[in-house]
mmCIF file of C-alpha atoms in Angstrom:
data_model
loop_
_atom_site.group_PDB
_atom_site.id
_atom_site.type_symbol
_atom_site.label_atom_id
_atom_site.label_comp_id
_atom_site.label_asym_id
_atom_site.label_seq_id
_atom_site.Cartn_x
_atom_site.Cartn_y
_atom_site.Cartn_z
ATOM 1 C CA MET E 1 -72.448 40.809 187.415
ATOM 2 C CA ARG E 2 -70.048 38.850 185.838
ATOM 3 C CA HIS E 3 -69.637 35.949 183.363
ATOM 4 C CA PHE E 4 -69.988 32.726 185.145
ATOM 5 C CA GLY E 5 -71.303 34.157 188.190
ATOM 6 C CA HIS E 6 -74.451 31.781 188.452
ATOM 7 C CA ILE E 7 -71.711 29.214 188.969
ATOM 8 C CA ALA E 8 -70.715 28.168 192.631
ATOM 9 C CA PRO E 9 -67.381 29.820 193.671
ATOM 10 C CA GLU E 10 -65.760 26.338 194.575
ATOM 11 C CA VAL E 11 -66.417 25.253 191.064
ATOM 12 C CA ARG E 12 -65.412 28.440 189.422
ATOM 13 C CA GLN E 13 -62.327 28.143 191.257
ATOM 14 C CA ARG E 14 -61.664 24.685 189.536
ATOM 15 C CA LEU E 15 -62.438 26.092 186.043
ATOM 16 C CA PHE E 16 -60.684 29.337 186.078
ATOM 17 C CA HIS E 17 -57.115 30.161 186.133
ATOM 18 C CA ARG E 18 -58.074 33.694 185.974
ATOM 19 C CA GLU E 19 -62.001 34.217 187.134
ATOM 20 C CA PRO E 20 -64.064 36.763 184.916
ATOM 21 C CA CYS E 21 -64.280 40.251 186.870
ATOM 22 C CA SER E 22 -67.305 41.855 188.048
ATOM 23 C CA PHE E 23 -68.829 45.122 186.286
ATOM 24 C CA THR E 24 -71.595 47.009 186.285
ATOM 25 C CA ALA E 25 -73.878 48.932 184.189
ATOM 26 C CA ASP E 26 -71.622 52.182 185.176
ATOM 27 C CA SER E 27 -68.490 50.296 184.107
ATOM 28 C CA PRO E 28 -66.208 52.064 181.129
ATOM 29 C CA SER E 29 -67.655 51.421 177.825
ATOM 30 C CA ARG E 30 -64.600 49.521 176.623
ATOM 31 C CA LEU E 31 -65.058 46.797 179.500
ATOM 32 C CA LEU E 32 -68.740 46.435 178.901
ATOM 33 C CA SER E 33 -68.746 46.428 174.985
ATOM 34 C CA ALA E 34 -66.473 43.320 175.375
ATOM 35 C CA ALA E 35 -68.869 41.723 178.261
ATOM 36 C CA LEU E 36 -71.900 41.980 176.475
ATOM 37 C CA GLY E 37 -71.454 38.038 175.455
ATOM 38 C CA ALA E 38 -74.503 36.685 174.422
ATOM 39 C CA THR E 39 -77.274 39.199 174.480
ATOM 40 C CA LEU E 40 -80.529 37.596 174.706
ATOM 41 C CA TYR E 41 -83.458 38.965 172.691
ATOM 42 C CA SER E 42 -87.062 38.760 173.841
ATOM 43 C CA PRO E 43 -90.291 40.549 172.599
ATOM 44 C CA ALA E 44 -91.538 43.398 175.047
ATOM 45 C CA THR E 45 -94.987 41.600 174.923
ATOM 46 C CA ARG E 46 -94.244 39.138 177.571
ATOM 47 C CA PRO E 47 -96.800 39.445 180.304
ATOM 48 C CA ARG E 48 -94.289 38.277 182.737
ATOM 49 C CA LEU E 49 -91.026 40.243 181.381
ATOM 50 C CA ALA E 50 -89.444 41.054 184.686
ATOM 51 C CA ASP E 51 -89.828 37.504 185.912
ATOM 52 C CA ASP E 52 -88.141 36.514 182.818
ATOM 53 C CA ILE E 53 -85.297 38.995 183.368
ATOM 54 C CA VAL E 54 -84.782 37.659 186.702
ATOM 55 C CA LYS E 55 -84.889 34.240 185.821
ATOM 56 C CA GLN E 56 -82.519 34.507 182.653
ATOM 57 C CA THR E 57 -79.890 36.454 185.167
ATOM 58 C CA ASP E 58 -79.928 33.585 187.633
ATOM 59 C CA ARG E 59 -79.081 31.620 184.406
ATOM 60 C CA GLY E 60 -75.667 33.477 183.447
ATOM 61 C CA VAL E 61 -77.401 36.159 181.165
ATOM 62 C CA VAL E 62 -75.534 39.611 181.301
ATOM 63 C CA SER E 63 -77.218 41.260 178.488
ATOM 64 C CA MET E 64 -80.781 41.456 176.993
ATOM 65 C CA VAL E 65 -82.833 43.332 174.179
ATOM 66 C CA LEU E 66 -86.433 44.090 174.798
ATOM 67 C CA CYS E 67 -87.800 44.110 171.421
ATOM 68 C CA LEU E 68 -90.585 46.844 170.278
ATOM 69 C CA GLU E 69 -89.616 46.254 166.651
ATOM 70 C CA ASP E 70 -89.875 43.125 164.282
ATOM 71 C CA SER E 71 -90.408 40.351 167.105
ATOM 72 C CA ILE E 72 -93.797 41.973 167.862
ATOM 73 C CA GLY E 73 -96.821 42.688 165.328
ATOM 74 C CA ASP E 74 -97.582 46.469 163.921
ATOM 75 C CA GLU E 75 -100.562 46.550 165.866
ATOM 76 C CA ASP E 76 -99.207 45.547 169.243
ATOM 77 C CA VAL E 77 -96.363 48.271 169.585
ATOM 78 C CA ALA E 78 -98.514 50.578 172.278
ATOM 79 C CA ASP E 79 -99.420 47.634 174.330
ATOM 80 C CA ALA E 80 -96.006 46.503 174.348
ATOM 81 C CA GLU E 81 -94.825 50.041 175.277
ATOM 82 C CA GLY E 82 -97.184 50.007 178.186
ATOM 83 C CA ASN E 83 -95.941 46.635 179.358
ATOM 84 C CA LEU E 84 -92.220 47.769 179.096
ATOM 85 C CA VAL E 85 -93.203 50.515 181.362
ATOM 86 C CA ARG E 86 -94.705 48.823 184.087
ATOM 87 C CA GLN E 87 -92.545 45.460 184.006
ATOM 88 C CA PHE E 88 -89.429 47.884 184.509
ATOM 89 C CA THR E 89 -91.385 49.881 187.404
ATOM 90 C CA ASP E 90 -92.020 46.218 188.891
ATOM 91 C CA LEU E 91 -88.144 45.520 188.277
ATOM 92 C CA ALA E 92 -87.343 48.848 190.243
ATOM 93 C CA GLU E 93 -89.830 48.570 193.364
ATOM 94 C CA ARG E 94 -88.182 44.842 193.662
ATOM 95 C CA GLY E 95 -84.527 46.269 193.747
ATOM 96 C CA PRO E 96 -82.746 42.915 192.625
ATOM 97 C CA ALA E 97 -78.879 43.547 192.971
ATOM 98 C CA ASP E 98 -77.990 42.256 189.770
ATOM 99 C CA LEU E 99 -79.457 42.493 186.707
ATOM 100 C CA PRO E 100 -78.283 42.251 182.933
ATOM 101 C CA LEU E 101 -77.467 45.274 180.893
ATOM 102 C CA LEU E 102 -80.906 45.935 179.895
ATOM 103 C CA PHE E 103 -81.661 47.312 176.332
ATOM 104 C CA VAL E 104 -84.858 48.413 174.427
ATOM 105 C CA ARG E 105 -85.044 48.071 170.457
ATOM 106 C CA VAL E 106 -87.226 50.608 169.313
ATOM 107 C CA ARG E 107 -88.658 51.337 165.890
ATOM 108 C CA SER E 108 -88.203 54.836 165.547
ATOM 109 C CA PRO E 109 -86.434 57.906 167.316
ATOM 110 C CA GLU E 110 -89.328 59.433 168.954
ATOM 111 C CA GLN E 111 -89.853 56.265 171.173
ATOM 112 C CA ILE E 112 -86.529 56.677 172.710
ATOM 113 C CA PRO E 113 -87.299 60.192 174.802
ATOM 114 C CA ASP E 114 -91.093 58.900 175.482
ATOM 115 C CA LEU E 115 -89.926 55.664 176.889
ATOM 116 C CA VAL E 116 -87.193 57.473 178.967
ATOM 117 C CA ARG E 117 -89.707 59.902 180.609
ATOM 118 C CA ARG E 118 -92.682 57.170 181.059
ATOM 119 C CA LEU E 119 -90.023 54.797 182.701
ATOM 120 C CA GLY E 120 -89.397 57.938 185.178
ATOM 121 C CA PRO E 121 -87.177 56.642 188.256
ATOM 122 C CA ALA E 122 -87.386 52.901 186.519
ATOM 123 C CA ALA E 123 -85.115 54.666 183.825
ATOM 124 C CA ARG E 124 -82.131 54.027 186.031
ATOM 125 C CA LEU E 125 -82.374 49.832 184.976
ATOM 126 C CA LEU E 126 -82.052 51.027 181.539
ATOM 127 C CA SER E 127 -78.410 51.058 179.868
ATOM 128 C CA GLY E 128 -79.581 52.306 176.178
ATOM 129 C CA PHE E 129 -81.377 51.566 173.115
ATOM 130 C CA VAL E 130 -80.811 49.329 170.037
ATOM 131 C CA MET E 131 -81.662 50.999 166.655
ATOM 132 C CA PRO E 132 -82.711 49.267 163.707
ATOM 133 C CA LYS E 133 -81.698 49.282 160.080
ATOM 134 C CA PHE E 134 -79.249 51.492 160.945
ATOM 135 C CA THR E 135 -77.652 54.002 158.019
ATOM 136 C CA GLU E 136 -76.187 57.520 157.903
ATOM 137 C CA GLU E 137 -79.704 58.940 157.029
ATOM 138 C CA ARG E 138 -81.838 56.667 159.535
ATOM 139 C CA GLY E 139 -79.509 56.848 162.425
ATOM 140 C CA ILE E 140 -78.431 60.415 162.890
ATOM 141 C CA PRO E 141 -82.363 60.972 164.114
ATOM 142 C CA PHE E 142 -81.710 57.796 166.336
ATOM 143 C CA LEU E 143 -78.479 59.066 167.902
ATOM 144 C CA GLU E 144 -79.933 63.053 168.418
ATOM 145 C CA ALA E 145 -82.984 61.482 170.207
ATOM 146 C CA LEU E 146 -80.468 59.336 172.662
ATOM 147 C CA HIS E 147 -78.574 62.501 173.134
ATOM 148 C CA SER E 148 -81.830 64.343 174.140
ATOM 149 C CA ALA E 149 -82.913 61.488 176.396
ATOM 150 C CA GLU E 150 -79.585 61.093 178.219
ATOM 151 C CA ALA E 151 -79.651 64.888 178.616
ATOM 152 C CA GLU E 152 -83.306 64.930 179.998
ATOM 153 C CA SER E 153 -82.895 61.800 182.458
ATOM 154 C CA GLY E 154 -79.243 62.661 183.756
ATOM 155 C CA ARG E 155 -78.289 58.778 182.695
ATOM 156 C CA ARG E 156 -75.734 57.475 180.403
ATOM 157 C CA LEU E 157 -77.406 55.601 177.666
ATOM 158 C CA PHE E 158 -75.752 53.688 174.837
ATOM 159 C CA ALA E 159 -76.772 52.669 171.281
ATOM 160 C CA MET E 160 -76.520 49.543 169.529
ATOM 161 C CA PRO E 161 -77.193 50.350 166.103
ATOM 162 C CA VAL E 162 -78.216 47.141 164.092
ATOM 163 C CA LEU E 163 -76.610 47.147 160.289
ATOM 164 C CA GLU E 164 -79.105 45.073 158.250
ATOM 165 C CA SER E 165 -80.396 47.579 155.431
ATOM 166 C CA PRO E 166 -80.530 46.591 152.065
ATOM 167 C CA GLU E 167 -78.126 49.585 150.841
ATOM 168 C CA LEU E 168 -75.688 47.716 153.117
ATOM 169 C CA LEU E 169 -75.915 44.489 151.436
ATOM 170 C CA TYR E 170 -76.247 45.697 147.692
ATOM 171 C CA ARG E 171 -72.658 46.000 146.174
ATOM 172 C CA GLU E 172 -73.212 49.360 144.345
ATOM 173 C CA SER E 173 -74.026 51.140 147.302
ATOM 174 C CA ARG E 174 -72.248 49.048 150.217
ATOM 175 C CA VAL E 175 -68.820 51.345 150.454
ATOM 176 C CA GLN E 176 -71.167 54.378 150.569
ATOM 177 C CA THR E 177 -73.209 53.069 152.966
ATOM 178 C CA LEU E 178 -70.252 52.187 155.281
ATOM 179 C CA GLU E 179 -68.534 55.736 154.924
ATOM 180 C CA GLY E 180 -71.976 57.229 155.787
ATOM 181 C CA ILE E 181 -72.165 54.789 158.961
ATOM 182 C CA ALA E 182 -68.576 55.177 159.918
ATOM 183 C CA ARG E 183 -68.930 58.922 160.129
ATOM 184 C CA THR E 184 -72.181 58.891 161.944
ATOM 185 C CA VAL E 185 -70.783 56.461 164.847
ATOM 186 C CA ASP E 186 -67.364 58.240 164.999
ATOM 187 C CA LYS E 187 -69.191 61.412 165.817
ATOM 188 C CA TYR E 188 -71.153 59.498 168.728
ATOM 189 C CA ARG E 189 -68.229 57.181 169.599
ATOM 190 C CA GLU E 190 -68.567 57.563 173.402
ATOM 191 C CA ARG E 191 -72.207 56.303 173.085
ATOM 192 C CA VAL E 192 -71.833 53.775 170.372
ATOM 193 C CA LEU E 193 -71.208 50.543 172.509
ATOM 194 C CA ALA E 194 -71.356 47.827 169.865
ATOM 195 C CA LEU E 195 -72.512 47.679 166.404
ATOM 196 C CA ARG E 196 -74.870 44.256 165.898
ATOM 197 C CA LEU E 197 -75.489 42.602 162.650
ATOM 198 C CA GLY E 198 -78.897 41.799 161.181
ATOM 199 C CA VAL E 199 -78.145 38.592 158.771
ATOM 200 C CA THR E 200 -81.729 37.620 159.159
ATOM 201 C CA ASP E 201 -82.596 40.927 157.022
ATOM 202 C CA PHE E 202 -79.465 40.251 154.983
ATOM 203 C CA CYS E 203 -81.160 37.151 153.890
ATOM 204 C CA SER E 204 -84.608 38.443 153.167
ATOM 205 C CA SER E 205 -83.316 40.649 150.535
ATOM 206 C CA TYR E 206 -82.192 37.743 148.562
ATOM 207 C CA GLY E 207 -85.196 35.483 149.517
ATOM 208 C CA LEU E 208 -82.643 33.008 151.505
ATOM 209 C CA ARG E 209 -82.474 31.313 154.840
ATOM 210 C CA ARG E 210 -79.400 29.394 155.930
ATOM 211 C CA ALA E 211 -80.468 25.802 156.894
ATOM 212 C CA PRO E 212 -79.132 24.350 160.535
ATOM 213 C CA ASP E 213 -76.317 22.864 158.694
ATOM 214 C CA MET E 214 -75.145 26.015 157.453
ATOM 215 C CA THR E 215 -73.662 29.024 159.060
ATOM 216 C CA ALA E 216 -73.928 32.571 158.040
ATOM 217 C CA TRP E 217 -70.433 32.115 156.733
ATOM 218 C CA ASP E 218 -71.588 29.536 154.470
ATOM 219 C CA VAL E 219 -73.773 31.990 152.893
ATOM 220 C CA GLN E 220 -71.324 34.099 150.696
ATOM 221 C CA ILE E 221 -73.493 37.199 150.111
ATOM 222 C CA VAL E 222 -73.794 37.409 153.689
ATOM 223 C CA ALA E 223 -70.611 36.536 154.114
ATOM 224 C CA SER E 224 -69.133 39.308 152.136
ATOM 225 C CA VAL E 225 -70.958 42.103 153.940
ATOM 226 C CA ILE E 226 -70.188 40.832 157.502
ATOM 227 C CA SER E 227 -66.491 41.042 156.239
ATOM 228 C CA ASP E 228 -66.743 44.331 154.834
ATOM 229 C CA VAL E 229 -68.305 45.850 158.128
ATOM 230 C CA VAL E 230 -65.555 44.203 160.048
ATOM 231 C CA ASN E 231 -62.906 45.540 157.433
ATOM 232 C CA MET E 232 -64.157 49.418 157.826
ATOM 233 C CA LEU E 233 -65.825 49.249 161.417
ATOM 234 C CA GLY E 234 -64.110 46.763 163.282
ATOM 235 C CA ARG E 235 -60.440 47.740 162.883
ATOM 236 C CA ALA E 236 -58.004 47.520 165.887
ATOM 237 C CA ASP E 237 -55.966 50.443 165.489
ATOM 238 C CA GLY E 238 -58.244 52.493 167.633
ATOM 239 C CA THR E 239 -60.945 53.697 165.224
ATOM 240 C CA GLY E 240 -62.822 50.259 165.253
ATOM 241 C CA PHE E 241 -66.030 49.213 167.356
ATOM 242 C CA THR E 242 -66.966 46.066 169.236
ATOM 243 C CA VAL E 243 -69.170 44.138 166.332
ATOM 244 C CA THR E 244 -71.371 41.157 167.528
ATOM 245 C CA GLY E 245 -72.369 38.168 165.736
ATOM 246 C CA PRO E 246 -75.491 37.228 163.942
ATOM 247 C CA VAL E 247 -78.325 35.579 165.610
ATOM 248 C CA TRP E 248 -78.546 31.973 165.241
ATOM 249 C CA GLU E 249 -82.214 30.777 164.703
ATOM 250 C CA TYR E 250 -82.659 26.974 165.411
ATOM 251 C CA PHE E 251 -83.360 25.137 168.460
ATOM 252 C CA ARG E 252 -84.092 21.814 167.281
ATOM 253 C CA VAL E 253 -83.043 19.769 164.304
ATOM 254 C CA GLN E 254 -85.876 17.553 162.942
ATOM 255 C CA GLU E 255 -83.899 15.940 159.997
ATOM 256 C CA ARG E 256 -80.044 16.319 159.157
ATOM 257 C CA MET E 257 -78.517 16.178 155.565
ATOM 258 C CA PHE E 258 -74.881 16.272 156.740
ATOM 259 C CA LYS E 259 -72.794 14.658 159.432
ATOM 260 C CA PRO E 260 -72.604 16.126 162.918
ATOM 261 C CA GLN E 261 -70.094 18.867 163.189
ATOM 262 C CA LEU E 262 -68.798 17.947 166.827
ATOM 263 C CA ARG E 263 -65.829 15.628 167.030
ATOM 264 C CA ARG E 264 -66.476 12.983 169.885
ATOM 265 C CA SER E 265 -63.058 13.095 171.379
ATOM 266 C CA PRO E 266 -63.436 16.436 173.417
ATOM 267 C CA PHE E 267 -66.613 14.865 175.084
ATOM 268 C CA LEU E 268 -65.221 11.477 175.870
ATOM 269 C CA ASP E 269 -62.093 12.825 177.548
ATOM 270 C CA GLY E 270 -64.576 14.852 179.347
ATOM 271 C CA GLN E 271 -66.880 11.854 180.074
ATOM 272 C CA ALA E 272 -69.721 13.874 178.281
ATOM 273 C CA GLU E 273 -70.957 12.047 175.348
ATOM 274 C CA GLU E 274 -74.524 12.790 176.511
ATOM 275 C CA LEU E 275 -73.791 16.354 176.095
ATOM 276 C CA ARG E 276 -72.669 16.324 172.920
ATOM 277 C CA GLU E 277 -75.527 14.199 171.787
ATOM 278 C CA ALA E 278 -78.109 16.729 173.139
ATOM 279 C CA LEU E 279 -75.974 19.660 171.605
ATOM 280 C CA ILE E 280 -76.683 17.721 168.121
ATOM 281 C CA GLU E 281 -80.211 17.253 168.897
ATOM 282 C CA HIS E 282 -80.779 20.624 169.230
ATOM 283 C CA SER E 283 -78.775 22.038 166.339
ATOM 284 C CA MET E 284 -75.932 23.546 168.615
ATOM 285 C CA ASP E 285 -73.051 21.648 166.827
ATOM 286 C CA GLY E 286 -73.931 24.434 163.716
ATOM 287 C CA LEU E 287 -74.432 27.355 166.321
ATOM 288 C CA LEU E 288 -70.540 26.149 168.013
ATOM 289 C CA ARG E 289 -69.007 26.039 164.536
ATOM 290 C CA GLU E 290 -70.680 29.600 163.508
ATOM 291 C CA ILE E 291 -69.514 31.099 166.963
ATOM 292 C CA THR E 292 -66.006 30.089 166.234
ATOM 293 C CA LEU E 293 -66.052 31.564 162.546
ATOM 294 C CA ASP E 294 -67.556 34.500 164.364
ATOM 295 C CA GLN E 295 -64.198 34.775 166.679
ATOM 296 C CA ALA E 296 -62.116 33.896 164.206
ATOM 297 C CA ASN E 297 -63.099 37.050 161.877
ATOM 298 C CA GLY E 298 -63.256 39.679 164.310
ATOM 299 C CA LEU E 299 -66.791 39.560 165.917
ATOM 300 C CA LEU E 300 -67.088 39.415 169.642
ATOM 301 C CA GLY E 301 -70.364 38.391 171.496
ATOM 302 C CA LYS E 302 -73.677 37.265 169.647
ATOM 303 C CA THR E 303 -77.470 37.888 169.106
ATOM 304 C CA CYS E 304 -79.472 35.207 170.878
ATOM 305 C CA ILE E 305 -83.126 34.536 170.611
ATOM 306 C CA HIS E 306 -83.228 31.135 172.841
ATOM 307 C CA PRO E 307 -81.663 30.764 176.271
ATOM 308 C CA SER E 308 -80.323 27.752 175.518
ATOM 309 C CA HIS E 309 -77.710 29.464 173.110
ATOM 310 C CA VAL E 310 -76.161 31.822 175.850
ATOM 311 C CA LEU E 311 -74.064 29.331 177.672
ATOM 312 C CA PRO E 312 -72.542 27.993 174.540
ATOM 313 C CA VAL E 313 -71.553 31.922 173.181
ATOM 314 C CA HIS E 314 -69.826 32.546 177.133
ATOM 315 C CA ALA E 315 -68.208 28.827 176.966
ATOM 316 C CA LEU E 316 -66.287 29.671 173.592
ATOM 317 C CA SER E 317 -65.439 33.275 175.062
ATOM 318 C CA VAL E 318 -63.261 32.064 177.726
ATOM 319 C CA VAL E 319 -59.533 32.616 176.871
ATOM 320 C CA SER E 320 -57.806 29.301 177.025
ATOM 321 C CA HIS E 321 -54.324 29.125 179.151
ATOM 322 C CA GLU E 322 -52.597 28.965 176.147
ATOM 323 C CA GLU E 323 -53.857 32.110 174.595
ATOM 324 C CA TYR E 324 -53.668 33.820 177.778
ATOM 325 C CA SER E 325 -49.942 32.822 177.977
ATOM 326 C CA ASP E 326 -49.160 33.873 174.223
ATOM 327 C CA ALA E 327 -50.747 37.478 174.948
ATOM 328 C CA GLN E 328 -48.673 37.809 178.311
ATOM 329 C CA ASP E 329 -45.463 36.822 176.433
ATOM 330 C CA ILE E 330 -46.392 39.425 173.437
ATOM 331 C CA LEU E 331 -47.151 42.160 175.501
ATOM 332 C CA ARG E 332 -44.295 41.930 178.206
ATOM 333 C CA PRO E 333 -42.654 45.623 178.297
ATOM 334 C CA GLU E 334 -39.217 44.151 177.472
ATOM 335 C CA ARG E 335 -40.710 43.057 173.987
ATOM 336 C CA GLY E 336 -41.429 46.876 173.124
ATOM 337 C CA GLY E 337 -38.866 46.911 170.315
ATOM 338 C CA GLY E 338 -40.452 43.740 168.574
ATOM 339 C CA GLY E 339 -38.933 40.438 167.592
ATOM 340 C CA VAL E 340 -40.096 36.611 167.165
ATOM 341 C CA LEU E 341 -40.209 34.272 170.277
ATOM 342 C CA ARG E 342 -41.467 30.734 170.729
ATOM 343 C CA SER E 343 -44.552 30.127 172.781
ATOM 344 C CA ALA E 344 -44.515 28.915 175.949
ATOM 345 C CA TYR E 345 -46.346 25.831 174.990
ATOM 346 C CA THR E 346 -43.505 25.408 172.376
ATOM 347 C CA ASN E 347 -45.893 24.760 169.737
ATOM 348 C CA LYS E 348 -45.821 27.960 167.566
ATOM 349 C CA MET E 349 -44.379 31.361 166.856
ATOM 350 C CA ASN E 350 -45.305 34.741 168.633
ATOM 351 C CA GLU E 351 -44.123 37.635 166.439
ATOM 352 C CA VAL E 352 -44.468 40.502 169.003
ATOM 353 C CA LYS E 353 -45.501 43.536 166.739
ATOM 354 C CA PRO E 354 -48.158 41.824 164.419
ATOM 355 C CA HIS E 355 -49.423 39.975 167.294
ATOM 356 C CA ARG E 356 -49.558 42.886 169.492
ATOM 357 C CA ALA E 357 -53.214 44.131 168.620
ATOM 358 C CA TRP E 358 -54.636 40.532 168.679
ATOM 359 C CA ALA E 359 -52.807 40.095 172.388
ATOM 360 C CA GLU E 360 -54.341 43.300 173.682
ATOM 361 C CA ARG E 361 -57.908 42.022 172.477
ATOM 362 C CA THR E 362 -57.200 38.597 174.458
ATOM 363 C CA LEU E 363 -56.140 40.050 177.336
ATOM 364 C CA LEU E 364 -59.294 42.290 177.271
ATOM 365 C CA ARG E 365 -61.304 39.186 176.575
ATOM 366 C CA ALA E 366 -59.604 37.346 179.587
ATOM 367 C CA GLU E 367 -60.535 40.091 181.776
ATOM 368 C CA VAL E 368 -64.465 40.022 181.125
ATOM 369 C CA PHE E 369 -64.771 36.063 180.437
ATOM 370 C CA GLY E 370 -61.839 34.766 182.376
ATOM 371 C CA VAL E 371 -59.016 32.457 181.641
ATOM 372 C CA ALA E 372 -59.611 28.666 181.921
ATOM 373 C CA ASN E 373 -56.978 26.480 183.967
ATOM 374 C CA GLU E 374 -54.458 24.753 181.821
ATOM 375 C CA ASP E 375 -56.710 21.480 181.793
ATOM 376 C CA ILE E 376 -59.734 22.920 181.234
ATOM 377 C CA GLY E 377 -61.531 22.962 177.732
ATOM 378 C CA PHE E 378 -64.899 24.089 176.448
ATOM 379 C CA VAL E 379 -66.488 20.867 176.946
ATOM 380 C CA GLU E 380 -65.873 21.389 180.997
ATOM 381 C CA LEU E 381 -67.164 25.132 180.750
ATOM 382 C CA LEU E 382 -70.220 24.456 179.032
ATOM 383 C CA ALA E 383 -71.157 21.151 181.203
ATOM 384 C CA ALA E 384 -70.476 23.231 184.816
ATOM 385 C CA GLY E 385 -72.616 26.071 183.331
ATOM 386 C CA ILE E 386 -75.679 23.834 182.484
ATOM 387 C CA PRO E 387 -78.519 23.765 185.274
ATOM 388 C CA ALA E 388 -78.663 20.430 187.589
#
């Protein structure tokens, strides 16, 4: 699979200076954690789940979570598990060449080995499990269950803990909770693919819900905990993990209080005014702003609950030609001693030592999402990816 792989080769050639790389579920974890992109969640109760997975693959989705937790009722868990096993078996029998990275969001540790056993040979399609309300106390049983299931199945399985518990949100317990999470995920570092943020649960602790005009970063009590998570668990010194962006809840805006947040000029240049209007109508301007703020604050990828959110996440994850040029200059071997240089675009200072970690992360993102051609911006990437 590859990002933008659903786009015709000749179109990719026009868009990209360097095309996104290909990867599989067996690729190195460092690559996969960066390549998750927009992870699309789907309730495991969907009766045509196998068809849905294939359909979303054809639309550019590269990672999905099939949910047995909050997206379904307590009374539906047993039926959802049975449906999940049937749908995986169906997919395995069809044998499609490319499928997204598939994860199951479970409720309890016991579900992990049980589902792997029930899946049998179809477990080869499974990349891992999403573990809700993760703390040190609750997380260790999940990770131990994953280790047991992995040993029994002989297949590498990844964990994606969800950080969403009240203990993490509350000021008086936050640091202690983060320290416990850090100890736990560090012990299982080779199997923790990414850390996910449960911002909806954070908001629920205070009876809050952000409006479509607001990003998670505008809700200060939420922004503070995300910042602390990145501070302690997302460091670029080799101790950190990929931390993914929070879910965007909206598909369409019925009424607007504030002005749209998308400038006209990029869309006029690309002759895509209709695209701009469609994005605003479907509340995408707020999503685009939140993705941009996610990236500025150290997050990579995003939880998505609607297929229309996938392409904006991927389009904004592509490395610009300017970023790529700066990163390459900073990491040239002859620059190992440090120093300052003017960027090739002659519009900024590149300070080699302070910008090195940024450059390394940028080149990893360039590998999985590609590098845009000089004259290609977000609008062209987004327009090219929309099905005709």
